[in-house]
XYZ file of C-alpha atoms in Angstrom:
757
model
C -88.702 -19.423 -22.657
C -86.206 -20.804 -20.129
C -87.109 -22.872 -17.051
C -85.365 -22.065 -13.751
C -85.434 -23.168 -10.128
C -84.686 -21.264 -6.900
C -82.990 -23.607 -4.424
C -83.600 -22.687 -0.800
C -82.234 -25.268 1.616
C -84.223 -28.432 0.794
C -86.987 -26.622 -1.131
C -87.278 -25.835 -4.845
C -89.297 -22.976 -6.307
C -89.627 -23.169 -10.122
C -89.898 -20.084 -12.336
C -89.518 -19.173 -16.000
C -87.568 -16.549 -17.882
C -89.012 -15.147 -21.086
C -86.178 -13.619 -23.082
C -86.701 -11.338 -26.090
C -83.829 -11.005 -28.530
C -82.801 -7.607 -29.880
C -84.585 -8.195 -33.203
C -87.974 -8.826 -31.529
C -90.948 -6.814 -32.854
C -94.119 -5.886 -31.015
C -95.853 -8.873 -32.625
C -93.028 -11.149 -31.435
C -93.559 -9.860 -27.900
C -97.271 -10.588 -28.094
C -96.550 -14.102 -29.366
C -94.073 -14.695 -26.559
C -96.540 -13.513 -23.937
C -99.104 -16.043 -25.171
C -96.735 -18.754 -23.942
C -96.595 -17.386 -20.416
C -99.771 -19.088 -19.254
C -98.066 -21.206 -16.625
C -98.335 -21.630 -12.886
C -94.701 -20.644 -12.316
C -93.777 -16.937 -12.035
C -92.443 -15.495 -15.293
C -89.602 -12.968 -15.400
C -89.235 -10.987 -18.630
C -85.674 -10.151 -19.750
C -84.731 -8.106 -22.797
C -81.704 -6.262 -24.241
C -81.478 -2.491 -23.633
C -82.275 -1.865 -27.302
C -85.881 -2.983 -26.632
C -86.280 -0.737 -23.578
C -88.348 1.942 -25.341
C -90.539 -0.532 -27.265
C -91.442 -2.476 -24.122
C -91.912 0.537 -21.836
C -94.183 2.245 -24.388
C -96.460 -0.810 -24.495
C -96.497 -1.870 -20.851
C -100.195 -1.063 -20.368
C -101.439 -2.466 -23.664
C -99.575 -5.757 -23.160
C -100.582 -5.934 -19.460
C -96.957 -6.740 -18.642
C -97.300 -5.907 -14.953
C -100.044 -8.523 -14.642
C -98.293 -11.189 -16.667
C -94.722 -10.820 -15.362
C -93.343 -11.222 -11.860
C -90.599 -8.773 -12.874
C -89.032 -7.112 -15.923
C -85.305 -6.658 -16.444
C -82.817 -5.560 -19.038
C -80.196 -8.211 -19.764
C -77.581 -6.137 -17.966
C -79.657 -5.673 -14.808
C -80.746 -9.312 -14.730
C -77.201 -10.688 -14.928
C -76.017 -8.138 -12.363
C -78.760 -9.229 -9.971
C -77.000 -12.590 -9.592
C -73.589 -11.087 -8.782
C -74.516 -7.777 -7.142
C -72.901 -8.605 -3.792
C -69.633 -9.718 -5.409
C -69.590 -6.684 -7.725
C -70.098 -4.280 -4.808
C -67.184 -5.895 -2.939
C -65.071 -5.783 -6.092
C -65.813 -2.100 -6.740
C -64.987 -1.135 -3.164
C -61.585 -2.793 -3.499
C -60.940 -1.039 -6.818
C -61.894 2.355 -5.397
C -59.126 1.982 -2.819
C -56.576 1.827 -5.653
C -57.177 5.452 -6.608
C -53.703 6.955 -7.182
C -52.660 10.097 -5.359
C -51.006 13.056 -7.058
C -52.030 11.740 -10.469
C -51.323 13.989 -13.438
C -52.606 13.075 -16.891
C -49.603 12.647 -19.203
C -49.371 13.721 -22.797
C -50.660 10.895 -24.966
C -50.074 10.521 -28.665
C -53.387 9.373 -30.160
C -53.870 7.169 -33.239
C -54.470 10.314 -35.304
C -51.020 11.611 -34.367
C -52.218 14.419 -32.078
C -50.817 14.894 -28.581
C -53.649 15.109 -26.051
C -53.609 15.439 -22.264
C -57.176 16.398 -21.346
C -59.587 14.779 -21.492
C -57.593 11.570 -21.118
C -58.053 9.966 -24.571
C -57.786 6.410 -23.227
C -60.597 7.061 -20.734
C -62.657 8.584 -23.540
C -61.987 5.492 -25.648
C -63.291 3.266 -22.838
C -66.508 5.101 -22.053
C -67.435 7.297 -25.023
C -68.885 5.392 -28.008
C -68.496 8.468 -30.208
C -64.701 8.122 -30.065
C -64.818 5.063 -32.337
C -66.841 4.117 -35.397
C -68.112 0.922 -33.767
C -68.214 0.050 -30.094
C -66.152 -3.142 -30.103
C -62.477 -2.164 -30.320
C -59.081 -2.897 -28.789
C -56.978 -0.036 -27.394
C -53.206 -0.485 -26.982
C -51.238 1.796 -24.630
C -47.459 1.867 -25.100
C -44.922 3.446 -22.743
C -41.370 2.960 -21.525
C -40.718 1.383 -18.083
C -41.478 3.846 -15.300
C -43.403 6.123 -17.648
C -46.693 5.523 -15.844
C -48.583 2.660 -17.551
C -49.616 1.044 -14.278
C -50.334 4.391 -12.599
C -52.598 5.385 -15.466
C -54.267 1.976 -15.437
C -55.190 2.349 -11.769
C -56.422 5.875 -12.530
C -58.668 4.564 -15.330
C -59.957 1.804 -13.065
C -60.714 4.212 -10.214
C -62.480 6.612 -12.607
C -64.753 3.848 -13.870
C -65.305 2.461 -10.370
C -66.300 5.812 -8.838
C -67.900 7.575 -11.815
C -71.351 7.374 -13.347
C -70.289 5.531 -16.474
C -72.559 2.536 -15.891
C -69.791 -0.046 -16.348
C -67.550 -2.017 -13.998
C -63.787 -1.937 -14.665
C -62.286 -5.417 -14.853
C -58.625 -4.944 -13.933
C -55.971 -7.504 -14.818
C -52.274 -7.192 -13.917
C -49.281 -9.424 -13.236
C -49.747 -9.392 -9.449
C -52.882 -11.512 -9.911
C -51.241 -14.448 -11.692
C -49.419 -15.864 -8.685
C -52.500 -17.695 -7.471
C -53.135 -19.405 -10.811
C -51.822 -22.772 -11.939
C -49.467 -22.785 -14.922
C -52.211 -24.235 -17.128
C -54.746 -21.619 -16.050
C -52.240 -18.823 -16.690
C -52.106 -19.887 -20.334
C -55.871 -19.388 -20.619
C -56.696 -15.749 -21.256
C -60.337 -16.039 -20.034
C -59.210 -17.708 -16.780
C -56.521 -15.064 -16.286
C -59.022 -12.241 -16.755
C -61.764 -13.808 -14.629
C -59.301 -14.494 -11.793
C -59.407 -10.758 -11.047
C -62.555 -11.297 -8.928
C -60.878 -13.872 -6.690
C -57.724 -11.752 -6.429
C -59.720 -8.812 -5.058
C -61.667 -10.968 -2.597
C -64.881 -11.077 -4.637
C -64.821 -14.641 -5.990
C -67.815 -15.711 -8.102
C -67.741 -19.443 -7.462
C -70.116 -20.564 -10.182
C -68.068 -19.047 -13.017
C -65.182 -21.527 -12.451
C -64.956 -23.650 -15.569
C -67.224 -21.268 -17.496
C -64.920 -18.246 -17.710
C -65.147 -17.765 -21.478
C -68.957 -17.942 -21.542
C -69.210 -15.651 -18.509
C -66.935 -13.036 -20.067
C -68.662 -13.053 -23.432
C -72.126 -12.843 -21.878
C -71.300 -10.041 -19.453
C -69.334 -8.074 -22.039
C -72.225 -8.337 -24.488
C -74.508 -7.080 -21.732
C -72.193 -4.038 -21.381
C -71.376 -4.779 -17.733
C -67.576 -4.699 -17.841
C -64.666 -2.872 -19.456
C -61.373 -4.780 -19.417
C -58.136 -2.962 -18.531
C -55.233 -5.395 -18.994
C -52.098 -3.822 -17.524
C -49.013 -5.755 -18.607
C -49.749 -7.467 -21.913
C -45.986 -7.787 -22.387
C -45.529 -9.405 -18.969
C -48.280 -11.913 -19.745
C -46.554 -12.909 -22.990
C -43.101 -13.117 -21.407
C -44.457 -15.072 -18.436
C -46.019 -17.629 -20.791
C -43.342 -17.553 -23.497
C -43.579 -20.672 -25.618
C -47.222 -21.255 -24.710
C -48.767 -18.149 -26.224
C -47.892 -15.972 -29.209
C -48.138 -12.158 -28.907
C -50.061 -11.826 -32.161
C -52.392 -14.708 -31.266
C -53.265 -13.078 -27.925
C -53.887 -9.766 -29.694
C -56.206 -11.547 -32.123
C -58.101 -13.206 -29.250
C -58.561 -9.855 -27.496
C -59.592 -8.125 -30.727
C -62.106 -10.899 -31.447
C -63.447 -10.662 -27.894
C -63.944 -6.913 -28.307
C -65.500 -7.234 -31.756
C -67.890 -10.095 -30.994
C -69.127 -8.588 -27.722
C -69.186 -4.924 -28.741
C -67.002 -3.921 -25.796
C -63.822 -1.903 -25.511
C -60.639 -3.413 -24.093
C -57.435 -1.588 -23.150
C -54.060 -3.316 -22.810
C -50.689 -1.806 -21.865
C -47.202 -2.820 -22.927
C -43.619 -1.612 -22.754
C -42.753 0.167 -25.982
C -39.463 -1.746 -26.194
C -41.255 -5.104 -25.946
C -43.804 -4.082 -28.569
C -41.124 -3.192 -31.114
C -38.736 -6.068 -30.346
C -41.245 -8.934 -30.156
C -43.796 -8.103 -32.851
C -42.830 -7.768 -36.531
C -43.601 -4.227 -37.701
C -45.425 -5.268 -40.880
C -47.644 -7.775 -39.059
C -48.487 -5.255 -36.329
C -49.399 -2.625 -38.895
C -51.621 -5.142 -40.693
C -53.266 -6.114 -37.407
C -53.950 -2.515 -36.384
C -55.361 -1.680 -39.811
C -57.496 -4.818 -40.234
C -58.858 -4.898 -36.681
C -59.305 -1.149 -36.293
C -57.211 -1.186 -33.112
C -56.252 2.114 -31.483
C -52.601 2.639 -30.457
C -51.890 5.263 -27.781
C -48.347 6.212 -26.701
C -47.629 7.819 -23.321
C -45.052 10.544 -23.916
C -42.426 11.791 -21.424
C -43.632 14.572 -19.135
C -42.625 17.961 -20.502
C -41.883 21.028 -18.417
C -45.554 22.059 -18.166
C -46.564 18.566 -17.018
C -43.728 18.549 -14.478
C -44.774 21.936 -13.113
C -48.405 20.783 -12.752
C -47.214 17.666 -10.923
C -44.983 19.616 -8.539
C -47.747 22.160 -7.860
C -50.135 19.348 -6.943
C -47.627 17.300 -4.946
C -45.771 20.061 -3.067
C -47.507 22.606 -0.833
C -44.775 25.247 -0.514
C -44.131 27.459 -3.541
C -40.372 27.727 -2.942
C -40.081 23.937 -2.885
C -42.060 23.729 -6.148
C -39.646 26.155 -7.769
C -36.689 24.146 -6.469
C -38.151 20.921 -7.903
C -38.588 22.592 -11.281
C -34.984 23.843 -11.197
C -33.708 20.322 -10.512
C -35.881 18.972 -13.309
C -34.607 21.617 -15.767
C -30.967 20.712 -15.096
C -31.389 16.926 -15.144
C -33.488 16.738 -18.299
C -30.634 18.227 -20.310
C -28.799 14.900 -19.948
C -31.632 12.587 -21.038
C -35.028 14.195 -21.541
C -36.837 10.886 -22.140
C -35.600 9.258 -18.936
C -35.971 12.331 -16.712
C -39.469 12.848 -18.108
C -40.720 9.535 -16.743
C -43.237 9.574 -13.922
C -41.122 7.795 -11.310
C -38.317 10.370 -11.765
C -40.653 13.307 -11.105
C -41.678 11.621 -7.860
C -38.033 11.360 -6.769
C -37.353 15.014 -7.698
C -40.369 16.092 -5.644
C -39.085 14.098 -2.644
C -35.699 15.761 -2.947
C -37.129 19.303 -3.190
C -39.471 18.734 -0.245
C -36.519 17.776 1.951
C -34.394 20.798 1.077
C -32.366 19.371 -1.794
C -30.578 21.639 -4.239
C -29.935 21.525 -7.981
C -26.824 19.777 -9.346
C -23.694 21.928 -9.230
C -22.366 23.122 -12.603
C -19.649 20.484 -12.826
C -21.765 17.421 -11.993
C -21.463 14.305 -14.181
C -24.515 14.690 -16.413
C -23.953 11.196 -17.821
C -25.006 9.848 -14.412
C -27.940 12.175 -13.808
C -30.203 9.478 -12.347
C -27.518 8.211 -9.997
C -26.825 11.810 -8.938
C -30.521 12.107 -8.055
C -30.441 8.965 -5.906
C -27.264 10.092 -4.190
C -28.725 13.549 -3.541
C -31.750 11.928 -1.853
C -29.399 9.861 0.284
C -27.437 12.997 1.161
C -30.588 14.717 2.394
C -31.390 11.650 4.538
C -27.911 11.773 6.052
C -28.601 15.320 7.278
C -32.335 15.034 7.959
C -32.130 11.841 10.035
C -28.527 12.083 11.224
C -27.712 8.730 9.630
C -24.283 7.224 10.408
C -23.883 6.503 6.681
C -22.736 8.995 4.062
C -24.714 9.395 0.844
C -22.217 7.234 -1.053
C -22.387 4.571 1.656
C -26.185 4.594 1.559
C -26.077 4.199 -2.210
C -23.687 1.276 -1.826
C -26.075 -0.338 0.680
C -28.966 0.103 -1.748
C -26.909 -1.231 -4.659
C -25.932 -4.348 -2.677
C -29.535 -4.784 -1.546
C -30.688 -4.624 -5.186
C -28.145 -7.291 -6.129
C -29.147 -9.655 -3.320
C -32.799 -9.375 -4.360
C -31.768 -10.197 -7.943
C -29.985 -13.287 -6.623
C -33.253 -14.480 -5.087
C -32.487 -13.621 -1.437
C -35.531 -12.634 0.627
C -35.423 -8.842 1.211
C -35.823 -9.015 4.985
C -34.650 -6.760 7.802
C -32.003 -9.377 8.556
C -30.582 -9.084 5.026
C -30.576 -5.292 5.214
C -28.762 -5.460 8.566
C -26.098 -7.763 7.107
C -25.477 -5.361 4.235
C -25.252 -2.389 6.611
C -22.661 -4.313 8.658
C -20.725 -5.172 5.517
C -20.580 -1.534 4.361
C -19.733 -0.273 7.884
C -18.339 -3.152 9.999
C -17.676 -1.016 13.095
C -21.340 -0.048 13.533
C -22.635 -0.815 17.052
C -25.819 -2.822 17.558
C -27.605 0.255 18.952
C -26.677 2.367 15.932
C -27.655 -0.527 13.666
C -31.157 -0.727 15.175
C -31.532 3.036 15.040
C -30.478 3.101 11.388
C -32.986 0.381 10.463
C -35.757 2.353 12.183
C -34.807 5.524 10.302
C -34.690 3.741 6.944
C -38.427 3.099 7.233
C -39.052 6.654 6.032
C -36.232 6.643 3.461
C -37.477 8.022 0.104
C -36.026 5.045 -1.800
C -37.098 2.164 0.459
C -40.362 0.775 1.795
C -41.006 -1.754 4.579
C -43.939 -4.107 5.029
C -44.282 -4.049 8.811
C -46.163 -7.340 9.192
C -43.627 -9.463 7.292
C -40.506 -7.334 7.890
C -40.050 -7.399 4.120
C -38.394 -4.491 2.313
C -38.660 -3.247 -1.250
C -37.739 -0.248 -3.349
C -40.445 2.393 -3.502
C -40.115 2.457 -7.276
C -39.370 -0.681 -9.310
C -37.212 1.370 -11.660
C -34.883 2.340 -8.768
C -34.063 -1.349 -8.347
C -33.602 -1.717 -12.121
C -31.255 1.284 -12.274
C -29.101 0.178 -9.326
C -28.834 -3.393 -10.600
C -27.987 -2.281 -14.140
C -25.364 0.164 -12.840
C -23.819 -2.576 -10.700
C -23.562 -4.931 -13.696
C -22.195 -2.257 -16.032
C -19.303 -1.484 -13.671
C -18.488 -5.026 -12.503
C -14.958 -6.231 -13.295
C -15.012 -8.471 -16.360
C -13.940 -11.528 -14.347
C -16.963 -11.178 -12.009
C -19.704 -10.533 -14.565
C -20.123 -14.158 -15.627
C -20.425 -15.525 -12.087
C -22.859 -12.854 -10.935
C -25.186 -12.911 -13.947
C -25.258 -16.722 -13.940
C -26.827 -16.625 -10.468
C -29.490 -13.944 -10.894
C -33.175 -14.810 -10.841
C -35.070 -12.269 -12.918
C -38.574 -12.455 -14.304
C -38.685 -12.079 -18.109
C -40.095 -8.562 -17.747
C -37.462 -7.529 -15.212
C -34.698 -8.931 -17.401
C -35.925 -6.868 -20.345
C -35.984 -3.730 -18.162
C -32.471 -4.379 -16.857
C -31.143 -4.964 -20.380
C -32.721 -1.735 -21.601
C -31.292 0.208 -18.655
C -27.807 -1.233 -19.263
C -27.955 -0.051 -22.876
C -29.240 3.342 -21.776
C -26.505 3.780 -19.150
C -23.874 2.938 -21.734
C -25.427 5.343 -24.215
C -25.554 8.352 -21.884
C -21.936 7.724 -20.887
C -20.908 8.128 -24.541
C -18.596 11.035 -23.658
C -16.249 8.557 -22.013
C -15.612 6.830 -25.376
C -16.104 3.446 -23.727
C -19.795 2.558 -24.078
C -19.655 0.144 -27.035
C -16.424 -1.425 -25.824
C -17.955 -1.837 -22.372
C -21.113 -3.394 -23.792
C -18.982 -5.751 -25.860
C -17.126 -6.810 -22.714
C -20.402 -7.353 -20.858
C -21.867 -9.432 -23.677
C -18.656 -11.454 -23.972
C -18.674 -12.291 -20.261
C -22.415 -13.012 -20.125
C -22.301 -15.304 -23.144
C -19.223 -17.081 -21.736
C -17.517 -16.616 -25.094
C -14.164 -17.446 -23.590
C -14.474 -21.215 -23.123
C -17.979 -22.630 -23.425
C -18.026 -26.362 -24.131
C -21.207 -27.953 -25.415
C -24.593 -26.308 -25.344
C -25.069 -24.333 -22.129
C -27.361 -21.323 -22.083
C -28.134 -19.530 -18.851
C -29.543 -16.236 -17.669
C -26.401 -14.436 -18.786
C -26.786 -15.682 -22.336
C -30.389 -14.473 -22.410
C -29.505 -11.061 -20.969
C -26.687 -10.746 -23.525
C -29.167 -11.309 -26.360
C -31.516 -8.609 -25.086
C -28.613 -6.174 -24.688
C -27.076 -6.745 -28.113
C -30.355 -6.412 -30.035
C -31.465 -3.486 -27.864
C -28.173 -1.671 -28.424
C -28.420 -2.046 -32.202
C -32.031 -0.855 -32.282
C -31.217 2.113 -30.060
C -27.946 3.104 -31.755
C -28.621 2.583 -35.467
C -31.373 4.831 -36.750
C -34.428 3.386 -38.474
C -34.018 2.918 -42.201
C -30.237 2.446 -42.035
C -28.644 -0.147 -44.355
C -28.692 -3.726 -43.134
C -24.895 -3.848 -43.294
C -24.645 -0.984 -40.785
C -26.826 -2.843 -38.291
C -24.866 -6.054 -38.832
C -21.548 -4.281 -38.327
C -22.619 -3.114 -34.864
C -24.122 -6.516 -34.007
C -20.812 -8.173 -34.874
C -18.817 -5.619 -32.918
C -20.893 -6.262 -29.812
C -21.265 -9.999 -30.392
C -17.606 -10.790 -30.939
C -16.894 -10.326 -34.636
C -17.729 -12.503 -37.642
C -18.502 -15.348 -35.208
C -21.278 -14.570 -32.723
C -20.930 -16.924 -29.786
C -23.074 -18.235 -26.929
C -25.989 -15.772 -27.080
C -29.699 -16.533 -26.629
C -31.909 -14.578 -29.009
C -35.672 -14.059 -28.661
C -38.306 -11.863 -30.276
C -37.694 -10.260 -33.680
C -34.364 -10.175 -35.533
C -34.944 -7.674 -38.314
C -32.992 -5.858 -41.029
C -29.579 -7.562 -40.933
C -27.190 -8.787 -43.612
C -25.696 -12.020 -42.266
C -23.542 -12.714 -45.320
C -20.428 -14.433 -43.972
C -21.699 -14.357 -40.370
C -21.375 -17.449 -38.189
C -23.535 -18.100 -35.132
C -21.829 -20.605 -32.843
C -23.379 -22.151 -29.730
C -26.297 -19.709 -29.905
C -29.889 -20.397 -28.986
C -32.870 -19.006 -30.918
C -36.152 -19.093 -28.981
C -39.157 -18.503 -31.229
C -37.321 -15.855 -33.209
C -39.113 -14.131 -36.063
C -36.641 -13.346 -38.837
C -37.627 -10.270 -40.849
C -35.870 -8.803 -43.904
C -32.573 -10.561 -43.222
C -30.040 -11.656 -45.846
C -28.076 -14.920 -45.773
C -25.593 -16.542 -48.142
C -23.830 -19.891 -48.437
C -21.130 -18.359 -46.196
C -23.653 -17.807 -43.386
C -23.553 -20.586 -40.798
C -25.205 -21.869 -37.636
C -22.838 -24.159 -35.725
C -23.907 -26.126 -32.649
C -26.950 -23.878 -32.265
C -30.376 -24.712 -30.874
C -33.629 -23.569 -32.469
C -36.942 -23.574 -30.604
C -39.757 -22.697 -32.997
C -39.349 -19.649 -35.166
C -40.706 -18.010 -38.266
C -38.904 -16.653 -41.329
C -40.815 -13.956 -43.195
C -40.950 -13.886 -46.992
C -38.687 -10.816 -47.018
C -35.723 -12.924 -45.830
C -33.208 -13.742 -48.564
C -31.127 -16.883 -48.851
C -31.847 -18.384 -45.435
C -32.133 -21.785 -47.099
C -28.492 -21.429 -48.229
C -27.145 -20.953 -44.699
C -25.163 -23.915 -43.369
C -26.516 -25.783 -40.330
C -23.796 -27.805 -38.638
C -24.536 -30.040 -35.657
C -27.609 -27.984 -34.713
C -30.625 -29.008 -32.660
C -34.055 -28.133 -34.104
C -37.443 -28.805 -32.547
C -40.280 -29.828 -34.955
C -41.455 -26.228 -35.465
C -37.942 -25.001 -36.243
C -37.385 -27.945 -38.568
C -40.579 -26.966 -40.389
C -39.368 -23.364 -40.675
C -36.116 -24.363 -42.378
C -37.884 -26.895 -44.586
C -40.338 -24.229 -45.758
C -37.509 -21.752 -46.387
C -35.464 -24.247 -48.400
C -38.467 -25.277 -50.449
C -39.422 -21.666 -51.087
C -35.907 -20.900 -52.301
C -35.712 -24.026 -54.462
C -33.062 -25.687 -52.285
C -35.224 -28.787 -51.821
C -38.258 -30.331 -53.465
C -41.677 -29.895 -51.914
C -42.330 -33.345 -50.430
C -45.338 -35.277 -49.217
C -44.167 -34.551 -45.665
C -44.143 -30.806 -46.420
C -47.708 -31.120 -47.677
C -48.776 -32.950 -44.518
C -47.230 -30.209 -42.392
C -48.942 -27.469 -44.384
C -52.346 -29.127 -44.064
C -51.790 -29.763 -40.349
C -50.773 -26.138 -39.714
C -54.151 -25.000 -41.065
C -56.304 -27.740 -39.508
C -54.696 -27.217 -36.088
C -56.240 -23.740 -35.969
C -59.696 -25.344 -35.691
C -58.788 -27.746 -32.875
C -59.307 -26.547 -29.299
C -56.287 -27.453 -27.176
C -56.807 -30.454 -24.978
C -59.028 -32.144 -27.536
C -62.134 -30.422 -26.137
C -63.697 -29.815 -29.545
C -63.553 -27.681 -32.658
C -63.913 -23.945 -33.177
C -64.507 -21.429 -35.931
C -61.626 -19.493 -37.449
C -61.713 -16.058 -39.072
C -60.665 -16.136 -42.734
C -57.664 -13.868 -42.205
C -56.251 -16.324 -39.662
C -56.105 -19.194 -42.161
C -52.954 -17.854 -43.817
C -51.085 -17.113 -40.571
C -48.366 -19.233 -39.040
C -46.029 -21.609 -40.901
C -48.425 -21.901 -43.862
C -47.881 -18.181 -44.574
C -44.517 -18.764 -46.269
C -45.325 -22.061 -48.017
C -44.976 -21.960 -51.801
C -48.240 -23.950 -52.082
C -50.193 -21.978 -49.471
C -52.979 -20.924 -51.830
C -53.436 -24.448 -53.248
C -53.640 -25.980 -49.763
C -56.150 -23.471 -48.409
C -58.284 -23.592 -51.585
C -58.520 -27.400 -51.385
C -59.427 -27.361 -47.698
C -62.094 -24.711 -48.293
C -63.711 -26.871 -50.961
C -63.644 -30.165 -49.020
C -63.237 -29.496 -45.275
C -64.328 -25.958 -44.382
C -67.689 -24.248 -44.601
C -67.963 -20.460 -44.697
C -70.133 -18.414 -42.351
C -70.236 -14.964 -40.799
C -68.662 -14.482 -37.370
C -70.423 -11.683 -35.513
C -68.224 -8.619 -35.224
C -65.356 -10.304 -37.062
C -66.535 -10.919 -40.609
C -66.046 -13.941 -42.814
C -64.970 -17.136 -41.104
C -64.989 -20.909 -41.459
C -65.987 -23.954 -39.451
C -65.513 -27.669 -40.133
C -68.186 -29.175 -42.400
C -70.449 -31.677 -40.728
C -69.225 -34.566 -42.891
C -65.579 -33.767 -41.989
C -65.963 -33.303 -38.222
C -65.113 -36.907 -37.309
C -62.093 -36.941 -39.618
C -60.716 -33.758 -38.024
C -61.335 -35.077 -34.506
C -59.607 -38.346 -35.417
C -56.655 -36.383 -36.777
C -56.494 -34.285 -33.573
C -56.318 -37.443 -31.466
C -54.134 -39.648 -33.695
C -52.363 -37.356 -36.183
C -53.715 -39.451 -39.058
C -55.668 -38.198 -42.095
C -58.901 -40.101 -42.743
C -62.141 -39.515 -44.674
C -62.460 -36.095 -46.362
C -59.080 -35.032 -44.925
C -57.328 -37.913 -46.660
C -59.244 -37.195 -49.862
C -58.091 -33.558 -49.772
C -54.497 -34.631 -49.051
C -54.389 -37.142 -51.943
C -55.916 -34.650 -54.401
C -53.363 -32.026 -53.396
C -50.518 -34.532 -53.625
C -51.473 -35.424 -57.204
C -51.811 -31.776 -58.209
C -48.554 -30.670 -56.603
C -46.623 -33.692 -57.927
C -47.673 -32.781 -61.461
C -46.736 -29.139 -60.830
C -43.344 -29.978 -59.336
């Protein structure tokens, strides 16, 4: 029985809520009703699982006489936010994509399915999974249609009769959040209401409780578009695997289904394969991959998008020719849209001798050529493409994409243009198939983000070597955009393989970006970071999976400058290399996970900087590598200490023991000192403790003296801090000092390990 009060102006009207839990029996209901003899109105609330039991006994229990109202949990919670939910749904319905075609999706079972959309089925059909609470992961390349499919899923849930409200989260919503709030997953998710003009004021500060309660009540389904962007945006504050665990726990403990999307390239380059496979297996997560559109998909899209049959046939002809150069790229959703635009405006297929290595650029130029004729533009197709390329570069440099900027670029490309022709050209560009204008702000953008990525990457690839360093040093790219540009640079170099220059050209780019030719001291800029993404991306794309480590290292050295790799910033996963005799000089390693790499005493890091990091057990000899005048933060220092101890290069010290204990205890401490939390058993061995030679001894001792086991709903076995150890753990969290049971556990372990050593 819960007391409540309605507040109306200066008046208060008390009431009570009688809540029956899902395990309640008929006798429990009778007992609860005996406590309703009060003057205040009583509202009965119960979970949907009790619906039949209560409805079948309404008359016998005289519920209509005893209760002011009866609600299921879901309906009762919704009654408090109905107005906001209606506003929210109306905004989501407006997002419904036009000309949407379901892509082929590779399901977790390995089958390729298009209809019914397997991700939608996963969200709304309980029979698609063994238990209701699961995490679904959708992978696709940039421009393949992750966001388009996300808005389709949202609109389907918002307009259908599925009985749930889609809770959409994407990167456009984070701008209004403080940096601290962006690091909080519950705050990021809950901010969706405010972003869509349906703010629920009373949930501020209670986001986690609100989400868990409403998800348990089966009100929402979360669709998180841009998991990779969230991680990159908060790099250093959140770990990809930790966020996955939080989402999987949220799904499991509330019985809901959550879908997240990510670039395939990010997924493979930032998450160790073995750990991801373990996560998917242990948590029962479902991985879906959006595949490139094949010819049948393309035909269906053109039939839906284009009214005239002859234009549909022309679009299919263009598609057939272009896909011969790079089927994966031409099969992406944004490319089909461009082909349709070209066919609808009378475009023709590429002539037999066209440069197939530049198929995408041919497509953009062909669209510009049609605009030259259709709108009588005073710019040739090549001149238009040059304008667009310059515009893409200025945006990358952080210049506001205004009409004034576009006018300046037009004047630069064609200085003799009169003011009248200039104004007329600007007006005609409003309907250009590659550009879009926001009339209110006079702001311009590319109709497809990947057009901007392609033009910028092409500009960088063909810059003179002397200009690369200066240009890249000035660009302002989001982490996600930088990853897309790096991938496109590698792809452009790959498809131009017939010219025999791709690897040499990439090597030149990386050399200029990393300022290999004269860097003094430790200076790492945007160019250094882009160089790291390019070099690792090129190796992963060029050297087939399962190749010897030496083959991967040979290409890495060729691109990175030889036996000495200079001035590059590395992030994500560095996997399957043999660094025997390799020297890294003036490089930066940001939270790198080293997997299955080999080092020797001839391997060296000179004047390098390490921020965090993790070396998996499969790495050989990393403790033998020479560190000369390097800068290591505490986490990186711990990583090397653990590696050296594991390999017998140093004795396991009392300080190592303190760090191992702290790495486990820290998992129970809520950031900001707000309290303590439970931890699932499988999480205890994650992090720096995972590679400690005394991991099992440390965790066993803490289980016996500090932790107490219990079941975590939907997760399985977990631990919380014993009552007699709570104060000691809180004191440690505030002062970094072991006291009470924590000190007892530390001293016992120290004695045991000293004897063992």
